[in-house]
């Protein structure tokens, strides 16, 4: 889908030819002398329209309006959150197959964050999974124009929003693919394809390389599968050579049966989503490819299946991790931490400014936080608050959880340096404590996205989270670097430092399709 930014007010929006004109009307709306303003004022007066976020009034073939259909939509206080809510509520109208061209316009001042919230909500609602579904059902919406009072003020937010959409949709598509269409090798191919963009490089390691590195914990998980493991290393080099990178580590279990500690069969299909951490790293790189910010980022993805088999690792087996620490694998279903721990050890070689791992790690995190906020664990307060702020700004929120050392007590083992599980209590925290044993003093954060990366039930599908959070965080870091040596008071991603010219970017975009 193509997005365009245009200078429009209610009077000029009336002459936009399209299938649907969505008019976003905030509380305190001030009518102008134009026709649409008059209609809105009348509708408000009669009570046929109220301006609570999501309230709607549809109009058809309005005289002197070029759009075939008009939908008046209340957007409450006009905040990013209310706008998202309103656009999602109105999405039935633009998901209809006859809506190919959509124009959105604001009937009032445009708050910061509004433009990006609106384009993201349109993309989120109109996304259609395509990989293994017939093309006939593909997204009908081809073009979306966002009208604002002043293009110049909205340009940066708009460009960031559109780049973020590319990243989120990339993550959603890979998350949604069934495990036989998203094997470790196919994930590696997706990463290699990203390396066609400027400043992105990709290396892929196989079983022999991983054995040479001594990643005994990762190898133990992959043993039971016929699909060969892959260790994927992506690099985005937009900053100065000597600038320490941020390392992102994404759990890439392309299917989690539980292994010998096998899972119950109900809803086991959803364990194809157990690579959503990996998908979020790929999606973040897809957005970096568009944005070309002044920062260095490394992406690491340990990818394999977790399967039961005659060769599979067994409960009680002890393996030696890359760090040298031994692990008693008491439950083969606690496999995420095993592939992550070796990746965290590997991450140290980049002398990172920060390491952030992203994983669908524990059912316990779903119980704790549900599907609203991802679990955030960190050994560093600055990193924790930067991630929490980025999540809030991106409407992709997380919530910090504790890491008291007492939570690690249950990981003690009589036969190894640690077990891979503690009791049922505090399961999301004990998993994080396990990971913490592999990060030393490096500023590190862990995002448990088990509740937020996908939805079950009728709306089953990947959400693309937390690509929004990660991209906001990274753009914030780029802004901090650009402002050196006098760092700004805030690290949130309001200002973005770019190293590539927009024209060059667009030329590049034209050459490479998605
Ligand atoms: N991938 C799962 C976590 C998961 C389960 C995410 C359900 C979303 C929904 C992970 O590998 C796992 O199986 N974790 C176990 C850990 C336990 C054995 C300590 C869990 O949460 O049950
Ligand atoms: Mn598991
Ligand atoms: Zn898992």
Short mmCIF file of C-alpha atoms and ligand atoms in Angstrom, two decimals:
data_model
loop_
_atom_site.label_atom_id
_atom_site.label_comp_id
_atom_site.label_asym_id
_atom_site.label_seq_id
_atom_site.Cartn_x
_atom_site.Cartn_y
_atom_site.Cartn_z
CA UNK A 1 0.00 0.00 0.00
CA UNK A 2 1.17 3.54 -0.80
CA UNK A 3 0.93 6.32 1.74
CA UNK A 4 1.07 10.01 0.80
CA UNK A 5 1.15 13.17 2.85
CA UNK A 6 -0.75 16.18 1.51
CA UNK A 7 -1.75 19.65 2.63
CA UNK A 8 -5.50 19.51 3.13
CA UNK A 9 -8.14 21.26 5.17
CA UNK A 10 -11.84 20.39 5.15
CA UNK A 11 -12.48 22.68 2.15
CA UNK A 12 -9.72 21.18 -0.03
CA UNK A 13 -10.36 17.62 1.19
CA UNK A 14 -13.82 17.92 -0.37
CA UNK A 15 -12.29 17.93 -3.84
CA UNK A 16 -10.12 14.81 -3.25
CA UNK A 17 -11.32 12.02 -5.54
CA UNK A 18 -11.41 8.77 -3.56
CA UNK A 19 -13.62 5.89 -2.46
CA UNK A 20 -13.72 7.01 1.15
CA UNK A 21 -12.95 10.25 2.95
CA UNK A 22 -12.41 9.76 6.68
CA UNK A 23 -12.84 13.04 8.56
CA UNK A 24 -11.23 12.89 12.01
CA UNK A 25 -13.03 15.30 14.31
CA UNK A 26 -11.72 16.16 17.79
CA UNK A 27 -13.80 17.40 20.73
CA UNK A 28 -14.02 21.22 20.62
CA UNK A 29 -14.31 21.16 16.81
CA UNK A 30 -14.46 24.68 15.30
CA UNK A 31 -16.43 24.76 12.01
CA UNK A 32 -15.09 26.77 9.07
CA UNK A 33 -17.16 28.28 6.24
CA UNK A 34 -16.85 25.14 4.02
CA UNK A 35 -19.63 22.63 3.24
CA UNK A 36 -18.25 19.70 5.26
CA UNK A 37 -17.88 21.93 8.31
CA UNK A 38 -21.55 22.87 8.00
CA UNK A 39 -22.61 19.24 7.81
CA UNK A 40 -20.48 18.34 10.85
CA UNK A 41 -21.87 21.28 12.83
CA UNK A 42 -25.45 20.24 11.99
CA UNK A 43 -24.79 16.59 12.84
CA UNK A 44 -23.34 17.62 16.19
CA UNK A 45 -26.24 19.95 16.90
CA UNK A 46 -28.84 17.28 16.12
CA UNK A 47 -26.99 14.70 18.22
CA UNK A 48 -26.53 12.38 15.22
CA UNK A 49 -22.77 12.61 15.75
CA UNK A 50 -20.82 12.72 19.00
CA UNK A 51 -17.08 13.10 19.21
CA UNK A 52 -16.09 10.33 21.61
CA UNK A 53 -13.25 8.37 19.99
CA UNK A 54 -14.70 5.89 17.52
CA UNK A 55 -18.21 7.39 17.15
CA UNK A 56 -19.17 7.58 13.47
CA UNK A 57 -21.64 8.98 10.97
CA UNK A 58 -21.50 7.72 7.35
CA UNK A 59 -22.55 9.96 4.42
CA UNK A 60 -23.06 8.99 0.76
CA UNK A 61 -22.49 11.06 -2.40
CA UNK A 62 -22.46 14.37 -0.61
CA UNK A 63 -23.01 17.29 -3.05
CA UNK A 64 -19.76 19.16 -3.81
CA UNK A 65 -17.68 16.37 -2.26
CA UNK A 66 -15.62 14.29 -4.72
CA UNK A 67 -15.32 11.27 -2.42
CA UNK A 68 -17.94 8.57 -3.06
CA UNK A 69 -18.41 7.98 0.65
CA UNK A 70 -17.62 10.16 3.65
CA UNK A 71 -17.25 8.89 7.18
CA UNK A 72 -17.29 11.42 10.00
CA UNK A 73 -15.38 9.99 12.95
CA UNK A 74 -15.05 11.38 16.47
CA UNK A 75 -11.48 11.24 17.79
CA UNK A 76 -12.07 12.38 21.39
CA UNK A 77 -9.14 14.40 22.73
CA UNK A 78 -7.16 13.82 19.51
CA UNK A 79 -4.37 12.00 21.37
CA UNK A 80 -2.42 9.27 19.57
CA UNK A 81 -4.28 6.66 21.59
CA UNK A 82 -7.73 8.09 20.80
CA UNK A 83 -6.86 8.43 17.10
CA UNK A 84 -5.77 4.81 16.93
CA UNK A 85 -8.95 3.72 18.66
CA UNK A 86 -11.07 5.83 16.27
CA UNK A 87 -9.36 4.63 13.09
CA UNK A 88 -9.60 0.98 14.18
CA UNK A 89 -13.30 1.47 14.99
CA UNK A 90 -13.86 2.88 11.49
CA UNK A 91 -11.76 0.21 9.80
CA UNK A 92 -14.76 -1.77 8.52
CA UNK A 93 -15.31 1.05 6.03
CA UNK A 94 -11.80 0.99 4.54
CA UNK A 95 -11.38 -2.79 4.66
CA UNK A 96 -14.32 -3.15 2.27
CA UNK A 97 -13.13 -4.42 -1.14
CA UNK A 98 -14.61 -1.40 -2.93
CA UNK A 99 -12.32 0.96 -0.97
CA UNK A 100 -9.15 1.25 -3.01
CA UNK A 101 -8.35 4.90 -2.38
CA UNK A 102 -8.66 6.33 1.10
CA UNK A 103 -8.19 9.94 2.20
CA UNK A 104 -7.94 10.90 5.86
CA UNK A 105 -8.14 14.46 7.02
CA UNK A 106 -7.99 16.17 10.38
CA UNK A 107 -10.80 18.59 11.23
CA UNK A 108 -8.65 20.48 13.72
CA UNK A 109 -5.12 20.89 15.03
CA UNK A 110 -2.80 17.90 14.64
CA UNK A 111 -1.09 16.80 17.87
CA UNK A 112 2.45 15.41 17.84
CA UNK A 113 2.35 11.70 17.19
CA UNK A 114 -1.06 11.98 15.50
CA UNK A 115 0.11 11.42 11.93
CA UNK A 116 2.15 8.37 12.73
CA UNK A 117 -0.63 6.94 14.95
CA UNK A 118 -3.14 7.33 12.14
CA UNK A 119 -1.07 5.74 9.35
CA UNK A 120 -0.15 2.89 11.65
CA UNK A 121 -3.75 2.23 12.59
CA UNK A 122 -4.75 2.17 8.89
CA UNK A 123 -1.94 -0.29 8.15
CA UNK A 124 -2.70 -2.44 11.19
CA UNK A 125 -6.38 -2.78 10.35
CA UNK A 126 -5.94 -3.35 6.62
CA UNK A 127 -3.04 -5.84 6.81
CA UNK A 128 -3.84 -9.14 5.14
CA UNK A 129 -1.68 -12.24 5.55
CA UNK A 130 -0.72 -13.45 2.08
CA UNK A 131 2.11 -16.01 2.14
CA UNK A 132 -0.02 -19.15 2.14
CA UNK A 133 -3.42 -17.66 1.27
CA UNK A 134 -4.70 -17.10 -2.30
CA UNK A 135 -3.89 -13.70 -3.79
CA UNK A 136 -7.61 -13.02 -4.41
CA UNK A 137 -8.06 -12.14 -0.77
CA UNK A 138 -5.17 -9.67 -0.70
CA UNK A 139 -5.53 -6.15 0.72
CA UNK A 140 -7.82 -4.04 -1.47
CA UNK A 141 -6.61 -0.68 -0.18
CA UNK A 142 -3.94 0.55 -2.59
CA UNK A 143 -3.47 4.17 -1.65
CA UNK A 144 -3.92 6.16 1.52
CA UNK A 145 -3.56 9.95 1.57
CA UNK A 146 -3.16 11.69 4.91
CA UNK A 147 -4.18 15.34 4.81
CA UNK A 148 -2.69 17.74 7.35
CA UNK A 149 -2.75 21.54 7.74
CA UNK A 150 1.05 21.86 7.25
CA UNK A 151 3.09 19.17 5.47
CA UNK A 152 6.48 20.41 6.72
CA UNK A 153 5.58 19.92 10.38
CA UNK A 154 4.24 16.42 9.79
CA UNK A 155 6.83 15.12 7.32
CA UNK A 156 9.25 13.49 9.76
CA UNK A 157 6.54 11.77 11.81
CA UNK A 158 4.91 10.59 8.60
CA UNK A 159 8.15 9.16 7.15
CA UNK A 160 8.94 7.44 10.46
CA UNK A 161 5.43 6.04 10.61
CA UNK A 162 5.59 4.64 7.08
CA UNK A 163 9.01 3.05 7.70
CA UNK A 164 7.71 1.55 10.92
CA UNK A 165 4.76 0.05 9.04
CA UNK A 166 7.16 -1.71 6.67
CA UNK A 167 8.97 -3.15 9.70
CA UNK A 168 5.82 -4.17 11.55
CA UNK A 169 4.30 -5.83 8.48
CA UNK A 170 7.54 -7.71 7.83
CA UNK A 171 7.45 -9.03 11.40
CA UNK A 172 3.76 -9.90 11.17
CA UNK A 173 4.17 -11.79 7.92
CA UNK A 174 7.10 -13.87 9.21
CA UNK A 175 5.36 -14.41 12.54
CA UNK A 176 2.21 -15.65 10.82
CA UNK A 177 3.92 -18.08 8.47
CA UNK A 178 3.39 -21.69 9.47
CA UNK A 179 6.49 -23.50 10.69
CA UNK A 180 6.91 -25.37 7.40
CA UNK A 181 7.08 -22.01 5.61
CA UNK A 182 9.33 -20.36 8.20
CA UNK A 183 12.10 -22.85 8.88
CA UNK A 184 15.41 -21.69 10.39
CA UNK A 185 16.83 -21.72 6.87
CA UNK A 186 13.99 -19.58 5.48
CA UNK A 187 14.46 -17.08 8.33
CA UNK A 188 18.12 -16.91 7.35
CA UNK A 189 17.11 -16.24 3.73
CA UNK A 190 14.85 -13.40 4.90
CA UNK A 191 17.77 -11.90 6.83
CA UNK A 192 20.07 -12.25 3.81
CA UNK A 193 17.52 -10.44 1.65
CA UNK A 194 17.62 -7.50 4.09
CA UNK A 195 21.35 -7.22 3.43
CA UNK A 196 20.54 -5.87 -0.06
CA UNK A 197 19.77 -2.55 1.63
CA UNK A 198 22.50 0.03 2.27
CA UNK A 199 24.54 -0.38 5.49
CA UNK A 200 23.09 -3.83 6.25
CA UNK A 201 25.25 -6.96 6.32
CA UNK A 202 24.24 -10.51 7.16
CA UNK A 203 26.16 -13.65 8.15
CA UNK A 204 24.54 -17.02 8.67
CA UNK A 205 26.17 -19.77 10.73
CA UNK A 206 25.29 -23.49 10.53
CA UNK A 207 25.67 -26.40 12.93
CA UNK A 208 29.44 -26.80 12.45
CA UNK A 209 30.07 -23.08 13.15
CA UNK A 210 27.84 -23.16 16.21
CA UNK A 211 29.65 -26.27 17.48
CA UNK A 212 33.00 -24.51 16.95
CA UNK A 213 31.72 -21.55 18.98
CA UNK A 214 30.80 -23.97 21.78
CA UNK A 215 27.11 -23.12 21.90
CA UNK A 216 26.20 -26.33 23.73
CA UNK A 217 22.87 -25.04 25.07
CA UNK A 218 21.62 -23.91 21.65
CA UNK A 219 22.77 -27.18 20.04
CA UNK A 220 20.93 -29.23 22.69
CA UNK A 221 17.60 -27.67 21.70
CA UNK A 222 18.15 -28.23 17.96
CA UNK A 223 19.17 -31.91 18.36
CA UNK A 224 15.66 -33.35 18.11
CA UNK A 225 14.83 -31.70 14.77
CA UNK A 226 15.44 -32.71 11.16
CA UNK A 227 15.66 -29.01 10.25
CA UNK A 228 19.22 -27.75 10.62
CA UNK A 229 19.72 -24.86 13.06
CA UNK A 230 20.80 -21.41 11.88
CA UNK A 231 22.53 -18.64 13.82
CA UNK A 232 21.84 -15.34 12.09
CA UNK A 233 23.94 -12.22 12.55
CA UNK A 234 22.68 -8.96 11.05
CA UNK A 235 24.52 -5.67 11.22
CA UNK A 236 23.28 -2.19 10.53
CA UNK A 237 26.16 0.32 10.40
CA UNK A 238 24.76 3.84 10.30
CA UNK A 239 26.90 5.33 13.07
CA UNK A 240 30.60 6.09 13.48
CA UNK A 241 32.84 2.99 13.37
CA UNK A 242 33.92 3.40 16.99
CA UNK A 243 30.37 3.80 18.31
CA UNK A 244 29.30 0.82 20.43
CA UNK A 245 26.27 -0.93 18.92
CA UNK A 246 22.97 -1.89 20.44
CA UNK A 247 22.62 -5.68 20.12
CA UNK A 248 19.14 -7.13 19.64
CA UNK A 249 18.73 -10.87 20.27
CA UNK A 250 15.51 -12.52 19.02
CA UNK A 251 14.29 -15.96 20.09
CA UNK A 252 13.83 -17.89 16.85
CA UNK A 253 12.15 -21.17 17.82
CA UNK A 254 10.33 -21.82 14.54
CA UNK A 255 8.19 -24.44 16.28
CA UNK A 256 8.04 -25.36 19.95
CA UNK A 257 6.53 -28.78 20.64
CA UNK A 258 8.12 -28.71 24.09
CA UNK A 259 10.51 -31.49 23.05
CA UNK A 260 10.49 -34.62 25.25
CA UNK A 261 8.66 -32.53 27.91
CA UNK A 262 5.99 -32.36 25.23
CA UNK A 263 3.19 -29.77 25.31
CA UNK A 264 -0.53 -30.68 25.34
CA UNK A 265 -1.95 -30.70 21.79
CA UNK A 266 -4.67 -28.04 22.33
CA UNK A 267 -3.55 -24.83 20.59
CA UNK A 268 -0.10 -26.25 19.96
CA UNK A 269 -0.31 -24.75 16.44
CA UNK A 270 0.25 -21.37 18.12
CA UNK A 271 3.80 -22.43 18.89
CA UNK A 272 4.63 -21.48 15.28
CA UNK A 273 4.65 -17.96 16.79
CA UNK A 274 7.59 -18.91 19.02
CA UNK A 275 9.90 -17.11 16.59
CA UNK A 276 8.16 -13.74 17.02
CA UNK A 277 11.21 -12.38 18.87
CA UNK A 278 13.28 -13.21 15.80
CA UNK A 279 10.59 -11.69 13.56
CA UNK A 280 10.73 -8.48 15.61
CA UNK A 281 14.49 -8.26 15.01
CA UNK A 282 13.97 -8.79 11.26
CA UNK A 283 11.17 -6.21 11.26
CA UNK A 284 13.31 -3.70 13.13
CA UNK A 285 16.07 -4.11 10.52
CA UNK A 286 13.47 -3.66 7.78
CA UNK A 287 12.54 -0.29 9.35
CA UNK A 288 16.22 0.66 9.81
CA UNK A 289 16.71 -0.08 6.10
CA UNK A 290 14.14 2.62 5.30
CA UNK A 291 15.16 5.12 7.96
CA UNK A 292 18.98 4.86 7.75
CA UNK A 293 19.48 6.43 11.22
CA UNK A 294 22.93 7.35 12.62
CA UNK A 295 23.40 4.36 14.91
CA UNK A 296 25.01 0.92 14.93
CA UNK A 297 22.80 -2.11 15.56
CA UNK A 298 23.56 -5.82 15.63
CA UNK A 299 20.77 -8.39 15.34
CA UNK A 300 21.34 -11.97 16.54
CA UNK A 301 18.85 -14.76 15.91
CA UNK A 302 19.30 -18.32 17.19
CA UNK A 303 16.84 -20.26 15.02
CA UNK A 304 15.81 -23.91 15.37
CA UNK A 305 12.86 -26.18 16.09
CA UNK A 306 12.20 -27.79 19.49
CA UNK A 307 11.14 -31.38 18.69
CA UNK A 308 10.90 -34.77 20.44
CA UNK A 309 13.00 -37.48 18.80
CA UNK A 310 15.32 -40.38 19.51
CA UNK A 311 18.20 -37.93 19.39
CA UNK A 312 16.45 -35.17 21.33
CA UNK A 313 17.86 -33.81 24.57
CA UNK A 314 16.29 -35.51 27.63
CA UNK A 315 15.20 -34.14 31.00
CA UNK A 316 18.20 -34.32 33.31
CA UNK A 317 20.79 -34.02 30.52
CA UNK A 318 23.59 -31.61 31.37
CA UNK A 319 25.07 -29.38 28.66
CA UNK A 320 27.91 -26.87 28.63
CA UNK A 321 26.95 -23.40 27.42
CA UNK A 322 29.28 -21.14 25.41
CA UNK A 323 29.98 -19.24 28.64
CA UNK A 324 31.42 -22.42 30.18
CA UNK A 325 28.60 -22.65 32.72
CA UNK A 326 26.88 -26.04 32.80
CA UNK A 327 23.09 -26.39 32.67
CA UNK A 328 20.89 -29.26 33.82
CA UNK A 329 17.98 -29.35 31.36
CA UNK A 330 15.20 -30.35 33.74
CA UNK A 331 12.43 -29.38 31.32
CA UNK A 332 13.05 -29.44 27.57
CA UNK A 333 10.12 -27.04 27.11
CA UNK A 334 12.16 -24.27 28.74
CA UNK A 335 14.16 -24.10 25.50
CA UNK A 336 14.00 -20.38 24.77
CA UNK A 337 16.42 -19.50 27.55
CA UNK A 338 18.81 -22.18 26.24
CA UNK A 339 19.08 -20.73 22.76
CA UNK A 340 19.19 -17.19 24.15
CA UNK A 341 21.91 -17.77 26.76
CA UNK A 342 24.53 -18.73 24.16
CA UNK A 343 23.47 -15.78 21.98
CA UNK A 344 23.90 -13.43 24.96
CA UNK A 345 27.41 -14.80 25.51
CA UNK A 346 28.15 -14.28 21.81
CA UNK A 347 26.79 -10.70 21.99
CA UNK A 348 29.62 -9.66 24.30
CA UNK A 349 32.11 -9.75 21.40
CA UNK A 350 30.50 -6.59 19.98
CA UNK A 351 31.30 -4.64 23.19
CA UNK A 352 27.72 -3.41 23.07
CA UNK A 353 26.33 -0.20 24.55
CA UNK A 354 23.27 -2.29 25.41
CA UNK A 355 21.87 -5.75 24.74
CA UNK A 356 18.11 -6.25 24.41
CA UNK A 357 16.69 -9.73 23.98
CA UNK A 358 13.15 -10.27 22.74
CA UNK A 359 11.43 -13.59 23.35
CA UNK A 360 8.09 -15.37 23.60
CA UNK A 361 9.63 -16.84 26.71
CA UNK A 362 7.03 -17.81 29.32
CA UNK A 363 3.37 -18.62 29.71
CA UNK A 364 3.81 -17.09 33.17
CA UNK A 365 4.29 -13.66 31.58
CA UNK A 366 0.94 -14.04 29.81
CA UNK A 367 -0.65 -14.73 33.21
CA UNK A 368 1.10 -11.74 34.78
CA UNK A 369 0.53 -9.04 32.14
CA UNK A 370 -1.94 -10.46 29.61
CA UNK A 371 -1.83 -9.15 26.06
CA UNK A 372 -1.54 -5.45 26.89
CA UNK A 373 2.05 -4.92 28.06
CA UNK A 374 5.19 -6.91 27.33
CA UNK A 375 7.30 -7.89 30.34
CA UNK A 376 10.45 -5.78 30.72
CA UNK A 377 13.41 -6.92 32.82
CA UNK A 378 16.65 -4.96 33.03
CA UNK A 379 19.87 -4.74 35.02
CA UNK A 380 20.17 -1.03 34.17
CA UNK A 381 17.72 1.74 35.14
CA UNK A 382 18.58 4.06 32.23
CA UNK A 383 18.01 1.32 29.68
CA UNK A 384 14.79 0.25 31.39
CA UNK A 385 13.29 3.73 31.36
CA UNK A 386 14.39 4.39 27.76
CA UNK A 387 12.61 1.19 26.67
CA UNK A 388 9.55 1.91 28.79
CA UNK A 389 9.30 5.46 27.32
CA UNK A 390 9.80 4.15 23.78
CA UNK A 391 7.00 1.63 24.31
CA UNK A 392 4.64 4.34 25.57
CA UNK A 393 5.47 6.66 22.66
CA UNK A 394 4.96 3.84 20.15
CA UNK A 395 1.72 2.62 21.76
CA UNK A 396 3.57 -0.66 22.18
CA UNK A 397 3.88 -0.60 25.97
CA UNK A 398 5.87 -2.75 28.39
CA UNK A 399 6.04 -2.98 32.17
CA UNK A 400 9.15 -3.41 34.29
CA UNK A 401 9.35 -6.51 36.46
CA UNK A 402 11.74 -7.21 39.37
CA UNK A 403 15.06 -9.09 39.27
CA UNK A 404 15.84 -9.63 42.97
CA UNK A 405 18.56 -12.26 43.39
CA UNK A 406 16.27 -14.29 45.64
CA UNK A 407 14.27 -15.19 42.53
CA UNK A 408 17.29 -17.19 41.28
CA UNK A 409 17.24 -19.60 44.26
CA UNK A 410 15.08 -22.15 42.45
CA UNK A 411 17.59 -22.45 39.61
CA UNK A 412 20.11 -24.27 41.83
CA UNK A 413 21.06 -27.77 40.64
CA UNK A 414 22.88 -30.69 42.28
CA UNK A 415 24.39 -31.73 38.95
CA UNK A 416 25.25 -28.50 37.09
CA UNK A 417 25.95 -24.81 37.64
CA UNK A 418 22.23 -24.23 37.23
CA UNK A 419 18.97 -25.88 36.24
CA UNK A 420 16.96 -24.45 33.35
CA UNK A 421 13.74 -24.16 35.38
CA UNK A 422 12.70 -23.10 38.86
CA UNK A 423 9.23 -23.79 40.31
CA UNK A 424 5.96 -22.53 38.81
CA UNK A 425 5.92 -19.41 41.00
CA UNK A 426 7.24 -16.25 39.36
CA UNK A 427 8.02 -18.14 36.14
CA UNK A 428 8.62 -15.06 33.97
CA UNK A 429 11.06 -13.68 36.56
CA UNK A 430 12.99 -16.91 37.13
CA UNK A 431 13.41 -17.20 33.34
CA UNK A 432 14.87 -13.68 33.29
CA UNK A 433 17.17 -14.55 36.22
CA UNK A 434 18.46 -17.50 34.17
CA UNK A 435 19.29 -15.17 31.26
CA UNK A 436 20.94 -12.67 33.59
CA UNK A 437 23.60 -15.26 34.46
CA UNK A 438 24.95 -14.80 30.91
CA UNK A 439 25.18 -11.00 30.57
CA UNK A 440 27.73 -9.96 33.20
CA UNK A 441 27.85 -6.17 33.65
CA UNK A 442 26.67 -5.25 30.16
CA UNK A 443 23.55 -3.06 30.23
CA UNK A 444 20.90 -5.65 29.36
CA UNK A 445 17.16 -5.81 29.02
CA UNK A 446 14.85 -8.72 28.32
CA UNK A 447 11.40 -8.28 26.75
CA UNK A 448 9.05 -11.21 27.35
CA UNK A 449 6.54 -10.88 24.52
CA UNK A 450 4.69 -14.17 25.08
CA UNK A 451 1.42 -12.25 25.67
CA UNK A 452 1.82 -9.46 23.13
CA UNK A 453 3.43 -10.96 20.00
CA UNK A 454 0.29 -12.65 18.74
CA UNK A 455 -3.44 -12.95 19.35
CA UNK A 456 -5.29 -16.24 19.62
CA UNK A 457 -8.94 -17.05 18.90
CA UNK A 458 -10.86 -15.72 15.91
CA UNK A 459 -8.37 -12.88 15.38
CA UNK A 460 -5.45 -15.33 15.52
CA UNK A 461 -2.35 -13.70 14.13
CA UNK A 462 0.91 -11.95 14.78
CA UNK A 463 0.81 -8.34 16.02
CA UNK A 464 4.27 -7.23 14.90
CA UNK A 465 5.03 -6.17 18.47
CA UNK A 466 7.47 -4.98 19.76
CA UNK A 467 8.88 -3.55 16.51
CA UNK A 468 7.32 -0.16 17.35
CA UNK A 469 8.97 -0.09 20.77
CA UNK A 470 12.36 -1.17 19.39
CA UNK A 471 12.41 1.30 16.49
CA UNK A 472 11.38 4.18 18.76
CA UNK A 473 14.12 3.22 21.20
CA UNK A 474 16.77 3.02 18.47
CA UNK A 475 15.74 6.33 16.88
CA UNK A 476 15.96 7.87 20.35
CA UNK A 477 19.50 6.54 20.65
CA UNK A 478 20.36 7.97 17.23
CA UNK A 479 19.05 11.36 18.31
CA UNK A 480 21.16 11.21 21.49
CA UNK A 481 24.28 10.43 19.46
CA UNK A 482 23.56 13.16 16.92
CA UNK A 483 23.22 15.73 19.69
CA UNK A 484 26.59 14.82 21.28
CA UNK A 485 28.54 16.19 23.05
CA UNK A 486 25.62 18.00 24.69
CA UNK A 487 23.00 15.28 25.19
CA UNK A 488 19.36 16.38 25.18
CA UNK A 489 17.23 15.98 28.28
CA UNK A 490 15.07 13.28 26.74
CA UNK A 491 15.88 10.08 24.89
CA UNK A 492 12.45 9.68 23.33
CA UNK A 493 12.27 9.54 19.58
CA UNK A 494 10.86 12.95 18.81
CA UNK A 495 13.81 14.06 16.66
CA UNK A 496 15.48 11.66 14.31
CA UNK A 497 19.03 11.91 13.05
CA UNK A 498 19.38 10.57 9.56
CA UNK A 499 22.44 9.91 7.49
CA UNK A 500 20.77 9.37 4.15
CA UNK A 501 18.99 11.97 2.01
CA UNK A 502 15.26 11.32 1.50
CA UNK A 503 15.67 11.35 -2.29
CA UNK A 504 18.36 8.68 -2.13
CA UNK A 505 16.15 6.67 0.17
CA UNK A 506 13.24 6.80 -2.20
CA UNK A 507 15.40 5.76 -5.14
CA UNK A 508 16.58 2.82 -3.08
CA UNK A 509 13.04 1.93 -2.08
CA UNK A 510 11.99 1.88 -5.71
CA UNK A 511 14.73 -0.62 -6.53
CA UNK A 512 13.96 -3.09 -3.78
CA UNK A 513 10.48 -4.45 -3.34
CA UNK A 514 9.47 -5.06 0.30
N1 LIG B 1 7.32 -20.74 24.01
C1 LIG B 1 6.98 -21.09 25.34
C2 LIG B 1 6.32 -19.95 26.10
C3 LIG B 1 4.87 -19.71 25.79
C4 LIG B 1 3.90 -20.60 26.19
C5 LIG B 1 4.49 -18.55 25.17
C6 LIG B 1 2.58 -20.34 25.93
C7 LIG B 1 3.16 -18.28 24.92
C8 LIG B 1 2.20 -19.19 25.30
C9 LIG B 1 8.24 -21.48 26.12
O1 LIG B 1 9.21 -22.12 25.38
C10 LIG B 1 7.79 -22.42 27.17
O2 LIG B 1 7.35 -23.48 26.84
N2 LIG B 1 7.92 -22.02 28.43
C11 LIG B 1 7.51 -22.82 29.52
C12 LIG B 1 8.56 -22.72 30.59
C13 LIG B 1 8.36 -23.70 31.71
C14 LIG B 1 8.61 -25.11 31.23
C15 LIG B 1 9.29 -23.35 32.83
C16 LIG B 1 6.17 -22.29 30.01
O3 LIG B 1 5.98 -21.09 30.05
O4 LIG B 1 5.32 -23.11 30.32
MN1 LIG B 2 8.91 -24.22 25.26
ZN1 LIG B 3 9.29 -21.69 23.41
#
